[in-house]
Amino acid sequence: MALTLLDSLTAHWSDLRGRTYDLLDLLPENDLLARLPFPESQSAYYQFWCMLGTTESFAKLIEAGTWQGWASSLPFDPVGVSLATIKGHLQQSDGLLRAALSPHDLMQPYGRGATPMRHYLRLVEHESHHHGQLINFIYALNWPIPQSWADEWALSRE
């Protein structure tokens, strides 16, 4: 049986988000508050908070076909939020995204011309942007390099 576009997107998202989980699995809790060494830097927690909120918000966009606003199910303040809590919320958002994509013809435009596929691609761009930010954390703060990140982007310390 041939793979569908939805199957391909689901596998793609699982791979991309899987790298996020690989990094979360290596971090100690106190690294969530880490910042890069310049005043404008947001915390590592912020990166995950923003990734989550954007996934949740884009799932609603894909489902409705129009922007429903941005919100994250995690609080903006990281105090008391664990790595396990972050991962659990991200995993729930993966299910929301799959459920939002499933009933749609991914290439069929909504009333204003955008397709579910286009919204998915914008979400991927956002997730990848945060991976780039997190690569800065990996190098600037000497975080461990997850094997999946080393394999995908040829990251190393050599």
Short mmCIF file of C-alpha atoms in Angstrom, two decimals:
data_model
loop_
_atom_site.label_atom_id
_atom_site.label_comp_id
_atom_site.label_asym_id
_atom_site.label_seq_id
_atom_site.Cartn_x
_atom_site.Cartn_y
_atom_site.Cartn_z
CA MET A 1 0.00 0.00 0.00
CA ALA A 2 1.36 3.41 -0.96
CA LEU A 3 2.03 6.02 1.68
CA THR A 4 -0.37 8.92 1.76
CA LEU A 5 0.68 12.53 2.09
CA LEU A 6 -0.67 12.45 5.64
CA ASP A 7 1.48 9.40 6.42
CA SER A 8 4.53 11.21 5.06
CA LEU A 9 3.81 14.38 7.05
CA THR A 10 3.20 12.37 10.20
CA ALA A 11 6.52 10.56 9.78
CA HIS A 12 8.27 13.85 9.01
CA TRP A 13 6.84 15.56 12.10
CA SER A 14 7.67 12.55 14.25
CA ASP A 15 11.28 12.74 13.09
CA LEU A 16 11.53 16.51 13.58
CA ARG A 17 9.81 16.56 16.96
CA GLY A 18 11.70 13.42 17.93
CA ARG A 19 14.90 15.46 17.84
CA THR A 20 13.29 17.89 20.29
CA TYR A 21 12.58 14.96 22.61
CA ASP A 22 16.13 13.68 22.21
CA LEU A 23 17.47 17.00 23.48
CA LEU A 24 14.96 17.17 26.33
CA ASP A 25 16.01 13.67 27.41
CA LEU A 26 19.63 14.83 27.85
CA LEU A 27 19.08 18.10 29.70
CA PRO A 28 19.23 18.52 33.45
CA GLU A 29 16.27 20.42 34.93
CA ASN A 30 18.34 23.51 35.81
CA ASP A 31 19.28 24.03 32.14
CA LEU A 32 15.70 25.14 31.42
CA LEU A 33 16.54 28.54 32.91
CA ALA A 34 19.78 28.89 30.93
CA ARG A 35 20.21 31.82 28.58
CA LEU A 36 22.72 32.60 25.89
CA PRO A 37 25.43 35.10 26.85
CA PHE A 38 23.77 38.27 25.55
CA PRO A 39 21.05 40.44 27.11
CA GLU A 40 18.34 39.77 24.52
CA SER A 41 18.49 36.00 24.94
CA GLN A 42 15.36 34.16 25.96
CA SER A 43 15.72 31.11 28.20
CA ALA A 44 15.88 27.53 27.00
CA TYR A 45 12.44 27.06 28.58
CA TYR A 46 11.13 29.86 26.36
CA GLN A 47 12.22 27.89 23.27
CA PHE A 48 10.13 24.87 24.30
CA TRP A 49 7.22 27.04 25.51
CA CYS A 50 7.10 28.80 22.14
CA MET A 51 7.41 25.55 20.16
CA LEU A 52 4.51 24.10 22.13
CA GLY A 53 2.27 27.13 21.80
CA THR A 54 2.90 27.36 18.10
CA THR A 55 2.10 23.69 17.56
CA GLU A 56 -1.11 24.02 19.56
CA SER A 57 -2.05 27.23 17.76
CA PHE A 58 -1.27 25.89 14.29
CA ALA A 59 -3.29 22.74 15.01
CA LYS A 60 -6.26 25.05 15.62
CA LEU A 61 -5.44 27.02 12.46
CA ILE A 62 -5.29 23.84 10.37
CA GLU A 63 -8.51 22.56 11.90
CA ALA A 64 -10.49 25.79 11.44
CA GLY A 65 -8.82 27.21 8.35
CA THR A 66 -8.47 30.61 10.01
CA TRP A 67 -6.19 31.96 12.72
CA GLN A 68 -7.66 31.34 16.17
CA GLY A 69 -4.96 33.17 18.14
CA TRP A 70 -1.76 32.03 19.80
CA ALA A 71 -1.62 30.34 23.20
CA SER A 72 0.56 27.82 24.99
CA SER A 73 -0.79 25.29 27.48
CA LEU A 74 2.37 25.81 29.55
CA PRO A 75 2.72 28.94 31.67
CA PHE A 76 5.09 31.66 30.50
CA ASP A 77 6.83 31.53 33.90
CA PRO A 78 9.01 28.40 34.01
CA VAL A 79 9.11 28.13 37.80
CA GLY A 80 7.95 24.67 38.80
CA VAL A 81 7.69 23.32 35.24
CA SER A 82 9.70 20.12 34.77
CA LEU A 83 11.26 18.63 31.66
CA ALA A 84 8.77 15.76 31.93
CA THR A 85 5.87 18.23 31.97
CA ILE A 86 7.21 19.99 28.90
CA LYS A 87 7.65 16.70 27.08
CA GLY A 88 4.15 15.57 28.03
CA HIS A 89 2.61 18.77 26.71
CA LEU A 90 4.62 18.53 23.49
CA GLN A 91 3.47 14.93 23.00
CA GLN A 92 -0.15 15.99 23.50
CA SER A 93 0.34 18.73 20.90
CA ASP A 94 1.64 16.11 18.45
CA GLY A 95 -1.70 14.34 18.79
CA LEU A 96 -3.58 17.61 18.29
CA LEU A 97 -1.61 18.29 15.11
CA ARG A 98 -2.28 14.80 13.72
CA ALA A 99 -5.98 15.12 14.54
CA ALA A 100 -6.12 18.53 12.85
CA LEU A 101 -4.40 17.29 9.68
CA SER A 102 -6.26 13.97 9.38
CA PRO A 103 -9.68 15.03 8.06
CA HIS A 104 -8.37 17.46 5.45
CA ASP A 105 -7.32 17.19 1.85
CA LEU A 106 -3.94 18.71 2.62
CA MET A 107 -3.67 20.43 -0.75
CA GLN A 108 -7.23 21.80 -0.85
CA PRO A 109 -7.22 25.56 -0.18
CA TYR A 110 -9.37 27.05 2.52
CA GLY A 111 -11.54 29.99 1.51
CA ARG A 112 -8.63 32.47 1.50
CA GLY A 113 -6.24 30.34 -0.53
CA ALA A 114 -3.90 28.80 2.04
CA THR A 115 -3.85 25.02 2.33
CA PRO A 116 -3.40 22.80 5.39
CA MET A 117 -0.07 21.80 3.84
CA ARG A 118 1.10 25.42 3.73
CA HIS A 119 0.23 25.87 7.40
CA TYR A 120 2.07 22.64 8.24
CA LEU A 121 5.15 23.88 6.39
CA ARG A 122 5.07 27.15 8.32
CA LEU A 123 4.93 25.14 11.55
CA VAL A 124 7.96 23.12 10.42
CA GLU A 125 9.85 26.35 9.71
CA HIS A 126 9.06 27.53 13.22
CA GLU A 127 10.16 24.28 14.87
CA SER A 128 13.37 24.29 12.82
CA HIS A 129 14.06 27.90 13.81
CA HIS A 130 13.93 26.88 17.46
CA HIS A 131 16.21 23.93 16.77
CA GLY A 132 18.67 26.47 15.38
CA GLN A 133 18.34 28.51 18.56
CA LEU A 134 18.87 25.37 20.63
CA ILE A 135 22.01 24.56 18.63
CA ASN A 136 23.33 27.91 19.85
CA PHE A 137 22.60 26.75 23.42
CA ILE A 138 24.36 23.44 22.75
CA TYR A 139 27.56 25.16 21.66
CA ALA A 140 27.54 28.29 23.84
CA LEU A 141 26.65 26.45 27.05
CA ASN A 142 28.42 23.18 26.30
CA TRP A 143 25.25 21.12 26.36
CA PRO A 144 25.43 17.52 25.15
CA ILE A 145 24.80 16.96 21.46
CA PRO A 146 22.01 14.41 20.95
CA GLN A 147 23.03 11.72 18.48
CA SER A 148 20.03 12.49 16.27
CA TRP A 149 21.17 16.13 16.03
CA ALA A 150 24.74 15.08 15.24
CA ASP A 151 23.45 12.77 12.53
CA GLU A 152 20.98 15.24 11.00
CA TRP A 153 23.11 18.39 11.05
CA ALA A 154 26.66 17.05 11.36
CA LEU A 155 27.09 18.64 14.80
CA SER A 156 30.29 17.85 16.66
CA ARG A 157 32.82 19.48 18.94
CA GLU A 158 35.75 18.62 16.68
#
